């Protein structure tokens, strides 16, 4: 099975290449990247030199494609592939939202093919495994939604919380990508923390859409505030909600989460506060649900590596499900600590 | 005016020495520190070598004292000084809580002199300036409460929010002090973020006490979750609350905050999200109030340097008020950026 | 083949466990650690929870042992194992030096079994592969010597440089281990760089011994100055020497290095300056030899991950050679970037 | 005395503004910056909001000027000012080299006014204080040369070392300025160290020129290799040389350095290895000379803050000398630690 990556030169693309190189079931054979076309992958990314690949302007003949382009550009590249019958995992946001108007509102461009939105499968594997299996076009979730949704899904689906939710997320800088900006300039970010996206972050509608799908009876009202912190990888999401009925006792809460994620290879429910470092380089999402004993409020903390479970790793997890490989194939490596 | 610092060897003590050295109205003449007694201050802290001081076991003859000891030890050192008529700023938590039982509950030791709790002035200068002026015993606020209270005081006092509040705080590592621990070991903290104190952080009762004092009609219910992030200095607090009546429009909100902090030299109300870096090494607290346009929720982000406005700087601000110096004396230096 | 790790709780031990867990030819079945004995490995190191192991006070029945104890303690644990016929890779310094007096001089303790020093094989695999194959007791090299020796071996062996050498090394903080100290306290190390060991670092005699062995005609005179820099993993060594005869042209130099390391899976000779990040989490040592065109001086820069090629990875590379596995087994993962 | 800064928007310009704001003898009244012209300084740099200044396209009427432009642009701006009789401190490299051909060779542009090169004073204050006093055009030294020259001047002037010198320098990222580049992108620099400029760094000829001036009998042959390390501020230079006659004993060496820098307010000679953190935000250069007891080699380690003693602080020190202010005026603040 020959695999291609469109736009290997961003951080999601690079991480896909790293992980696919170690995957026993597929061969990464073609990678593209406009600006670096013609260069060896090893020149731009020395750690990938074992791949022996050269960056091309266009994909060569492959059997399965990952697109790691930015939104808009990704849809443009992916639509013709889908029309030719190729199966595609799209890392961009272009097929995540079901509603074309909402897409236009958040991304500022008219969606080029709204009819594909219905068909596209939102690839939070743990929530949509069955549909992922048969997907032609898989929309890989954003890094923030992955952490928030895995933290909240059990209680939201069960209907035990009020739909008024706060997600306070802290992300490493690689989530902002490889494109240069003052906000990712080393001397500006180091020894610094800031909130951003207070006027509304693009990952918010994904969170709302998926919560709604989990429990149509609850209308989610989500405040989502991301923060940039001085580290390269990792997202920790601290989620706050009120229980709707009698407060769950902590033990029952843990039981509910453990039951919900029973058998999931990439979600670990824990009973002590987790750290992003425990997921560094690996596809795990660690979820810690607890109750604030003074206020009775639900607090759920989740951790993941934004480039793995938040992007490339989850994309490969989805590929595995789509192609019938064991879901953990190529994703077995433990987190690198410290 | 001769000034002494008890326990100069922790980070709050070191920072007091740095700032007092540049203060034109006083002379730092005596510093103590059990373990390092007998050593020159310059040996342990080369950046303080211009002070020419030697660390002693006991304070020499001084006119005003800062105690930078840990709780319990601080009370033991401070009580006899107060009884001798010395005026003291206590950086520890020993005199912050008005209720001796609450102190015992949170700190696990019986308070050695509950009668002093009433007299002690909680030194969040902006809220208690009049009492600070005449204080004999000043209880310097904790770093987290300073950020949370300055963020919330205007709306809580005004009674425009519901008393159910979330404070999600992100702190640099120096807040954990100079004492060695696995949680502050470089390789464990770097490239990592975690929540802690989920079972109840000791700074929580300070926040509740002071909010209550601002508006006795509201009974605050606060969820306070601190996070440790990989940087040395800085706290960013993201505070969430619901408006109690009609939502304030963003403009009015800003007006309310600007009016509340009018003329305050160390609180700056801003209309764009702030960064901790803009307060690095300096006594400023930057406060950004806004409204989540989708949910109508109040969000207030505040930033400060935990060792300055969160500890030593605020202590000197209080000393200035107590001794009749201009409030900004010795605290004029701008933040060091980048 | 059942593998045991003595003292899994230090960073070298933890990294051994991570890498061995992914090794297809062996099973990690027993791990020890005094202070944490009785705890699940997953409690202390959540990223290792897939191993399912419990930390014991003593090794269970195994076929091959890694000792990740400190020097002195390691010899005490290893000697009885060797005497019972077990094959052992010792990560400590206890069997690296051939001369018992030199050991005593640098480590301050009398060597408990000097007769084993001769037999022990210094496991810089690239230089001693034949002896490694048959080793009973393998002394795994220090992190600094690995970088310095791989940088200098080709020219030293060839005799084209003068033996007067400077190694200026920059190391991440994990090299100092997991034991708490003021020098590895986050707030002291972050935003800081310092030189240390100027009076003589313990890794110096290893470097001298191995250079001597490469070319008995040259008597090495090495100035080795390590520096601590604010990152977790990685060592970059900048080595300086004078050519002894006519200066090599840069092209010839590169040729000499490429020939020397031909076929080596874990040494990559490059023609542009390398970065430690390109080896993060992986067993590679990247070597960049060049000539300072103004002074004619040889400069060789090498990079590695101090916990992998500088410790646990090289230990497994040696185990692979000793046990007849492919040398790269379990060490195939690419570096994690960025 | 009204002061202007040309190009306040780079890191050297920002730091000048911070320090000049606290200077009691002068008033910063005018700041320029092409791209940000028209904006309040506080909008771009919130920590400077107390200055109340607006960024202009052109300088207003001032009495003394700092140029913080890049080379070439700086000469173009400075020459007309000098011709009008203004005294100028130029932070750029445009007037540091005495030899116009060497300037052209290293900077790739023909010098626009070679006649000014002779007149310009190289502002390493400690070496050229007398000329600085009367300077019209002061060429402020580069950050690396400042550290290297202060480390080497005593022994080079005294003629006790051989002129074959290695300077291995480690710098924080702010030295690369505020202009965006892949090499200063957070995720590329964090957890990473690399050597650069191996083909010849532009600061090399400054070092050679000034060493030559110190001792015309010695012809310096300098290998200078800078390294980029993951921190914002600070340069540590490790310098290596051979003694020319009998080795100095360590005590004599320290004596020689202490005598050379006697009375210097901004150079501190120490007898234990220094750390960059001890100079953070302050104008000090700490110098530690020692002898490698095994090889007899001289090692000198120096530390400074690249934006203060390596740029803006030294520029103000020079201004103080030029204008007859106490040399330490406005530079009294201690380093910010930790």
Tab-separated table of C-alpha atoms in Angstrom, chain B residues 4-336:
chain	number	residue	atom	x	y	z
B	4	UNK	CA	15.875	43.756	57.653
B	5	UNK	CA	14.839	40.647	55.773
B	6	UNK	CA	14.249	37.427	57.643
B	7	UNK	CA	15.094	34.458	55.413
B	8	UNK	CA	16.649	36.167	52.453
B	9	UNK	CA	17.551	32.866	50.824
B	10	UNK	CA	14.198	31.985	49.299
B	11	UNK	CA	13.083	33.557	46.038
B	12	UNK	CA	10.838	36.114	47.750
B	13	UNK	CA	13.686	37.106	50.033
B	14	UNK	CA	16.160	37.384	47.184
B	15	UNK	CA	13.750	39.540	45.219
B	16	UNK	CA	13.138	41.780	48.236
B	17	UNK	CA	16.889	42.309	48.505
B	18	UNK	CA	17.185	43.148	44.799
B	19	UNK	CA	14.382	45.697	44.920
B	20	UNK	CA	15.276	47.218	48.287
B	21	UNK	CA	18.856	47.736	47.092
B	22	UNK	CA	17.485	50.145	44.494
B	23	UNK	CA	15.098	51.939	46.884
B	24	UNK	CA	16.219	55.500	47.596
B	25	UNK	CA	14.351	55.891	50.883
B	26	UNK	CA	15.607	52.949	52.896
B	27	UNK	CA	18.747	50.945	53.546
B	28	UNK	CA	18.765	47.197	53.563
B	29	UNK	CA	21.161	46.522	56.418
B	30	UNK	CA	20.444	43.070	57.765
B	31	UNK	CA	19.490	39.769	56.220
B	32	UNK	CA	19.088	36.371	57.836
B	33	UNK	CA	18.975	32.793	56.590
B	34	UNK	CA	19.494	29.761	58.765
B	35	UNK	CA	21.307	27.393	56.445
B	36	UNK	CA	23.513	30.007	54.803
B	37	UNK	CA	24.316	32.020	57.925
B	38	UNK	CA	27.868	33.312	57.927
B	39	UNK	CA	28.171	33.411	54.146
B	40	UNK	CA	28.336	36.624	52.185
B	41	UNK	CA	25.101	37.281	50.343
B	42	UNK	CA	27.267	37.596	47.212
B	43	UNK	CA	28.496	34.025	47.558
B	44	UNK	CA	25.026	32.563	47.447
B	45	UNK	CA	23.526	35.168	45.104
B	46	UNK	CA	26.225	36.807	42.997
B	47	UNK	CA	23.763	39.313	41.520
B	48	UNK	CA	23.377	40.803	45.024
B	49	UNK	CA	27.067	41.369	45.603
B	50	UNK	CA	26.673	45.153	45.464
B	51	UNK	CA	24.719	44.967	48.719
B	52	UNK	CA	27.884	44.018	50.573
B	53	UNK	CA	25.789	42.152	53.137
B	54	UNK	CA	26.527	39.001	55.087
B	55	UNK	CA	23.786	36.500	55.897
B	56	UNK	CA	23.288	36.283	59.667
B	57	UNK	CA	21.477	33.845	61.862
B	58	UNK	CA	19.576	36.614	63.645
B	59	UNK	CA	18.431	40.073	62.595
B	60	UNK	CA	20.592	42.987	63.587
B	61	UNK	CA	19.151	46.266	64.807
B	62	UNK	CA	16.664	47.479	62.181
B	63	UNK	CA	13.644	49.775	61.959
B	64	UNK	CA	11.383	47.713	59.731
B	65	UNK	CA	11.233	44.032	58.934
B	66	UNK	CA	10.153	41.796	56.071
B	67	UNK	CA	9.662	38.156	56.901
B	68	UNK	CA	10.097	35.844	53.948
B	69	UNK	CA	9.898	32.658	55.961
B	70	UNK	CA	7.500	29.815	55.298
B	71	UNK	CA	4.181	29.827	57.134
B	72	UNK	CA	4.359	28.708	60.781
B	73	UNK	CA	8.051	29.621	61.007
B	74	UNK	CA	7.131	33.125	59.959
B	75	UNK	CA	4.525	33.582	62.676
B	76	UNK	CA	7.033	32.392	65.245
B	77	UNK	CA	9.545	34.972	64.084
B	78	UNK	CA	7.079	37.808	63.571
B	79	UNK	CA	5.057	37.662	66.796
B	80	UNK	CA	7.900	38.699	69.113
B	81	UNK	CA	8.841	41.511	66.731
B	82	UNK	CA	5.297	42.864	66.749
B	83	UNK	CA	5.229	42.584	70.512
B	84	UNK	CA	8.377	44.682	70.668
B	85	UNK	CA	6.628	47.316	68.551
B	86	UNK	CA	8.351	46.627	65.254
B	87	UNK	CA	6.324	47.099	62.065
B	88	UNK	CA	6.469	44.014	59.888
B	89	UNK	CA	5.481	42.917	56.409
B	90	UNK	CA	4.965	39.178	56.459
B	91	UNK	CA	5.250	37.519	53.059
B	92	UNK	CA	4.024	34.206	54.440
B	93	UNK	CA	0.410	33.106	54.751
B	94	UNK	CA	0.397	33.273	58.551
B	95	UNK	CA	-1.682	36.419	58.966
B	96	UNK	CA	-3.688	36.514	55.754
B	97	UNK	CA	-6.778	34.640	56.932
B	98	UNK	CA	-9.023	36.323	59.479
B	99	UNK	CA	-10.361	33.050	60.818
B	100	UNK	CA	-7.984	30.998	62.961
B	101	UNK	CA	-9.949	27.822	62.373
B	102	UNK	CA	-9.761	28.230	58.658
B	103	UNK	CA	-6.021	28.806	59.020
B	104	UNK	CA	-5.710	25.580	60.963
B	105	UNK	CA	-7.795	23.689	58.461
B	106	UNK	CA	-5.708	24.775	55.460
B	107	UNK	CA	-2.257	24.912	57.003
B	108	UNK	CA	-2.544	22.006	59.408
B	109	UNK	CA	-1.210	23.889	62.429
B	110	UNK	CA	-2.957	25.758	65.207
B	111	UNK	CA	-2.430	29.491	64.829
B	112	UNK	CA	-0.033	30.647	67.527
B	113	UNK	CA	-1.707	34.035	68.087
B	114	UNK	CA	-5.231	34.312	66.730
B	115	UNK	CA	-5.655	37.723	68.339
B	116	UNK	CA	-3.241	39.181	65.798
B	117	UNK	CA	-5.317	37.953	62.862
B	118	UNK	CA	-7.901	40.661	63.335
B	119	UNK	CA	-5.329	43.389	63.550
B	120	UNK	CA	-3.234	42.220	60.624
B	121	UNK	CA	-3.991	44.046	57.400
B	122	UNK	CA	-4.358	42.054	54.194
B	123	UNK	CA	-2.008	43.957	51.958
B	124	UNK	CA	-3.629	43.930	48.579
B	125	UNK	CA	-2.795	47.606	48.506
B	126	UNK	CA	-5.358	48.584	45.897
B	127	UNK	CA	-8.189	47.256	48.085
B	128	UNK	CA	-6.978	48.194	51.566
B	129	UNK	CA	-4.779	51.251	51.198
B	130	UNK	CA	-6.217	53.118	54.175
B	131	UNK	CA	-5.693	50.249	56.570
B	132	UNK	CA	-2.259	49.532	55.117
B	133	UNK	CA	-1.199	53.047	56.035
B	134	UNK	CA	-1.586	52.377	59.731
B	135	UNK	CA	-0.727	48.694	59.782
B	136	UNK	CA	1.699	47.319	62.323
B	137	UNK	CA	1.484	43.840	60.907
B	138	UNK	CA	0.930	43.564	57.194
B	139	UNK	CA	-0.010	40.217	55.678
B	140	UNK	CA	1.265	40.291	52.119
B	141	UNK	CA	-1.115	38.484	49.745
B	142	UNK	CA	-0.298	35.273	47.928
B	143	UNK	CA	0.715	35.454	44.283
B	144	UNK	CA	-2.416	33.719	42.962
B	145	UNK	CA	-4.882	35.731	45.075
B	146	UNK	CA	-3.284	38.970	43.892
B	147	UNK	CA	-3.956	38.114	40.253
B	148	UNK	CA	-7.415	36.680	40.861
B	149	UNK	CA	-8.614	39.456	43.146
B	150	UNK	CA	-7.405	42.312	40.969
B	151	UNK	CA	-9.154	40.610	38.051
B	152	UNK	CA	-12.444	40.176	39.861
B	153	UNK	CA	-12.695	43.007	42.409
B	154	UNK	CA	-14.451	45.575	40.196
B	155	UNK	CA	-17.298	43.309	39.089
B	156	UNK	CA	-17.631	41.519	42.392
B	157	UNK	CA	-17.784	44.720	44.398
B	158	UNK	CA	-20.258	46.170	41.930
B	159	UNK	CA	-22.363	43.031	42.276
B	160	UNK	CA	-22.792	42.600	38.539
B	161	UNK	CA	-21.701	38.965	38.455
B	162	UNK	CA	-22.973	35.803	39.983
B	163	UNK	CA	-20.764	34.620	42.803
B	164	UNK	CA	-20.006	31.320	41.111
B	165	UNK	CA	-16.510	31.878	39.766
B	166	UNK	CA	-13.758	29.892	38.088
B	167	UNK	CA	-10.127	30.980	38.281
B	168	UNK	CA	-7.868	28.991	35.969
B	169	UNK	CA	-4.321	30.146	36.736
B	170	UNK	CA	-1.032	29.394	34.979
B	171	UNK	CA	2.137	29.976	36.935
B	172	UNK	CA	5.859	29.920	36.342
B	173	UNK	CA	7.937	27.600	38.470
B	174	UNK	CA	9.566	30.148	40.775
B	175	UNK	CA	6.235	30.354	42.587
B	176	UNK	CA	7.068	26.960	44.041
B	177	UNK	CA	10.113	28.432	45.718
B	178	UNK	CA	13.748	27.514	45.998
B	179	UNK	CA	13.256	24.321	47.966
B	180	UNK	CA	14.118	21.287	45.861
B	181	UNK	CA	11.330	18.933	44.796
B	182	UNK	CA	10.650	16.503	41.982
B	183	UNK	CA	7.948	18.860	40.766
B	184	UNK	CA	10.467	21.643	40.204
B	185	UNK	CA	13.301	19.474	38.871
B	186	UNK	CA	14.228	20.915	35.490
B	187	UNK	CA	13.817	17.795	33.372
B	188	UNK	CA	10.401	17.111	34.896
B	189	UNK	CA	8.993	20.614	34.360
B	190	UNK	CA	10.501	21.599	31.034
B	191	UNK	CA	8.269	20.802	28.019
B	192	UNK	CA	5.427	20.016	30.379
B	193	UNK	CA	2.236	21.468	31.802
B	194	UNK	CA	0.050	20.119	34.569
B	195	UNK	CA	-2.811	21.109	36.822
B	196	UNK	CA	-2.301	20.753	40.561
B	197	UNK	CA	-4.047	21.498	43.811
B	198	UNK	CA	-7.316	20.108	42.455
B	199	UNK	CA	-8.215	18.937	45.927
B	200	UNK	CA	-8.018	22.545	47.135
B	201	UNK	CA	-5.101	24.964	46.950
B	202	UNK	CA	-4.162	27.004	50.014
B	203	UNK	CA	-4.669	30.253	48.158
B	204	UNK	CA	-8.351	29.536	47.722
B	205	UNK	CA	-9.557	30.753	51.166
B	206	UNK	CA	-7.726	34.072	50.666
B	207	UNK	CA	-9.584	34.630	47.445
B	208	UNK	CA	-12.935	33.778	49.021
B	209	UNK	CA	-12.294	35.902	52.117
B	210	UNK	CA	-11.401	38.994	50.136
B	211	UNK	CA	-14.232	38.628	47.651
B	212	UNK	CA	-16.646	38.314	50.567
B	213	UNK	CA	-15.238	41.466	52.099
B	214	UNK	CA	-15.741	43.344	48.842
B	215	UNK	CA	-19.414	42.530	48.696
B	216	UNK	CA	-21.031	40.945	51.725
B	217	UNK	CA	-24.230	40.376	49.750
B	218	UNK	CA	-22.593	37.832	47.477
B	219	UNK	CA	-21.396	34.519	48.824
B	220	UNK	CA	-18.478	33.554	46.603
B	221	UNK	CA	-18.233	29.985	45.348
B	222	UNK	CA	-14.821	29.730	43.742
B	223	UNK	CA	-13.223	26.943	41.776
B	224	UNK	CA	-9.526	27.729	41.640
B	225	UNK	CA	-7.230	25.500	39.582
B	226	UNK	CA	-3.554	26.429	39.319
B	227	UNK	CA	-1.325	25.042	36.581
B	228	UNK	CA	2.442	24.792	36.437
B	229	UNK	CA	3.989	25.863	33.133
B	230	UNK	CA	7.578	25.799	31.936
B	231	UNK	CA	8.807	29.307	32.649
B	232	UNK	CA	10.427	30.910	35.673
B	233	UNK	CA	8.299	33.978	36.396
B	234	UNK	CA	4.757	35.066	35.737
B	235	UNK	CA	1.152	34.210	36.519
B	236	UNK	CA	-1.695	34.529	34.092
B	237	UNK	CA	-5.148	34.066	35.578
B	238	UNK	CA	-8.157	33.452	33.386
B	239	UNK	CA	-11.324	34.124	35.361
B	240	UNK	CA	-14.819	33.104	34.320
B	241	UNK	CA	-18.146	34.271	35.707
B	242	UNK	CA	-21.767	34.877	34.684
B	243	UNK	CA	-23.261	38.336	34.766
B	244	UNK	CA	-26.073	38.498	37.250
B	245	UNK	CA	-28.368	40.896	35.423
B	246	UNK	CA	-28.268	42.093	31.878
B	247	UNK	CA	-24.926	41.465	30.335
B	248	UNK	CA	-22.641	44.426	30.438
B	249	UNK	CA	-21.547	45.531	27.023
B	250	UNK	CA	-17.837	45.270	26.539
B	251	UNK	CA	-17.386	49.050	26.502
B	252	UNK	CA	-19.183	49.494	29.804
B	253	UNK	CA	-17.176	46.717	31.321
B	254	UNK	CA	-13.934	48.389	30.368
B	255	UNK	CA	-15.280	51.659	31.754
B	256	UNK	CA	-16.145	49.997	35.049
B	257	UNK	CA	-12.643	48.575	35.350
B	258	UNK	CA	-10.924	51.815	34.351
B	259	UNK	CA	-12.954	53.740	36.889
B	260	UNK	CA	-12.234	51.216	39.613
B	261	UNK	CA	-8.478	51.326	39.037
B	262	UNK	CA	-8.250	55.012	38.213
B	263	UNK	CA	-4.992	56.443	39.435
B	264	UNK	CA	-3.629	53.084	40.519
B	265	UNK	CA	0.061	53.050	39.617
B	266	UNK	CA	0.361	49.264	39.512
B	267	UNK	CA	-2.839	48.113	37.845
B	268	UNK	CA	-3.267	48.674	34.148
B	269	UNK	CA	-6.611	47.952	32.511
B	270	UNK	CA	-6.164	47.062	28.849
B	271	UNK	CA	-8.360	46.297	25.883
B	272	UNK	CA	-6.280	43.560	24.264
B	273	UNK	CA	-5.159	40.245	25.781
B	274	UNK	CA	-2.033	40.751	27.915
B	275	UNK	CA	1.066	38.580	28.310
B	276	UNK	CA	3.046	37.829	31.445
B	277	UNK	CA	6.200	38.983	29.661
B	278	UNK	CA	4.940	42.563	29.828
B	279	UNK	CA	5.299	42.452	33.608
B	280	UNK	CA	8.596	40.577	33.868
B	281	UNK	CA	10.575	41.903	36.836
B	282	UNK	CA	8.131	44.726	37.505
B	283	UNK	CA	5.295	45.448	39.913
B	284	UNK	CA	2.487	45.792	37.393
B	285	UNK	CA	-0.709	43.768	37.230
B	286	UNK	CA	-2.361	43.992	33.818
B	287	UNK	CA	-6.102	43.319	33.732
B	288	UNK	CA	-8.109	42.559	30.620
B	289	UNK	CA	-11.879	42.203	31.086
B	290	UNK	CA	-13.994	41.013	28.184
B	291	UNK	CA	-17.244	39.322	27.318
B	292	UNK	CA	-17.541	36.018	25.464
B	293	UNK	CA	-19.908	37.210	22.766
B	294	UNK	CA	-21.385	33.743	22.194
B	295	UNK	CA	-22.201	32.791	25.748
B	296	UNK	CA	-22.384	36.217	27.360
B	297	UNK	CA	-19.915	35.090	29.955
B	298	UNK	CA	-17.462	37.447	31.624
B	299	UNK	CA	-13.823	36.589	31.065
B	300	UNK	CA	-11.082	38.495	32.855
B	301	UNK	CA	-7.430	37.777	32.174
B	302	UNK	CA	-4.810	39.175	34.527
B	303	UNK	CA	-1.018	39.026	34.374
B	304	UNK	CA	1.705	39.697	36.885
B	305	UNK	CA	5.189	38.682	37.942
B	306	UNK	CA	4.653	36.287	40.842
B	307	UNK	CA	7.874	37.381	42.569
B	308	UNK	CA	7.153	41.103	42.224
B	309	UNK	CA	3.479	42.123	42.362
B	310	UNK	CA	2.862	38.573	43.593
B	311	UNK	CA	5.375	38.857	46.450
B	312	UNK	CA	8.359	41.162	46.979
B	313	UNK	CA	7.200	44.125	44.913
B	314	UNK	CA	3.814	44.280	46.563
B	315	UNK	CA	5.539	43.960	49.935
B	316	UNK	CA	7.603	47.049	49.153
B	317	UNK	CA	4.537	48.837	47.811
B	318	UNK	CA	2.958	48.160	51.198
B	319	UNK	CA	6.062	49.315	53.036
B	320	UNK	CA	5.972	52.528	51.028
B	321	UNK	CA	2.388	53.152	52.070
B	322	UNK	CA	3.121	52.237	55.687
B	323	UNK	CA	6.119	54.552	55.896
B	324	UNK	CA	4.683	57.426	53.902
B	325	UNK	CA	6.970	57.078	50.898
B	326	UNK	CA	5.602	57.590	47.402
B	327	UNK	CA	3.893	54.302	46.623
B	328	UNK	CA	6.015	53.642	43.542
B	329	UNK	CA	9.368	54.310	45.181
B	330	UNK	CA	11.917	51.634	44.323
B	331	UNK	CA	9.416	50.029	41.970
B	332	UNK	CA	9.875	52.309	38.975
B	333	UNK	CA	11.832	49.958	36.717
B	334	UNK	CA	9.998	48.889	33.588
B	335	UNK	CA	9.489	45.249	32.774
B	336	UNK	CA	12.432	43.537	31.116
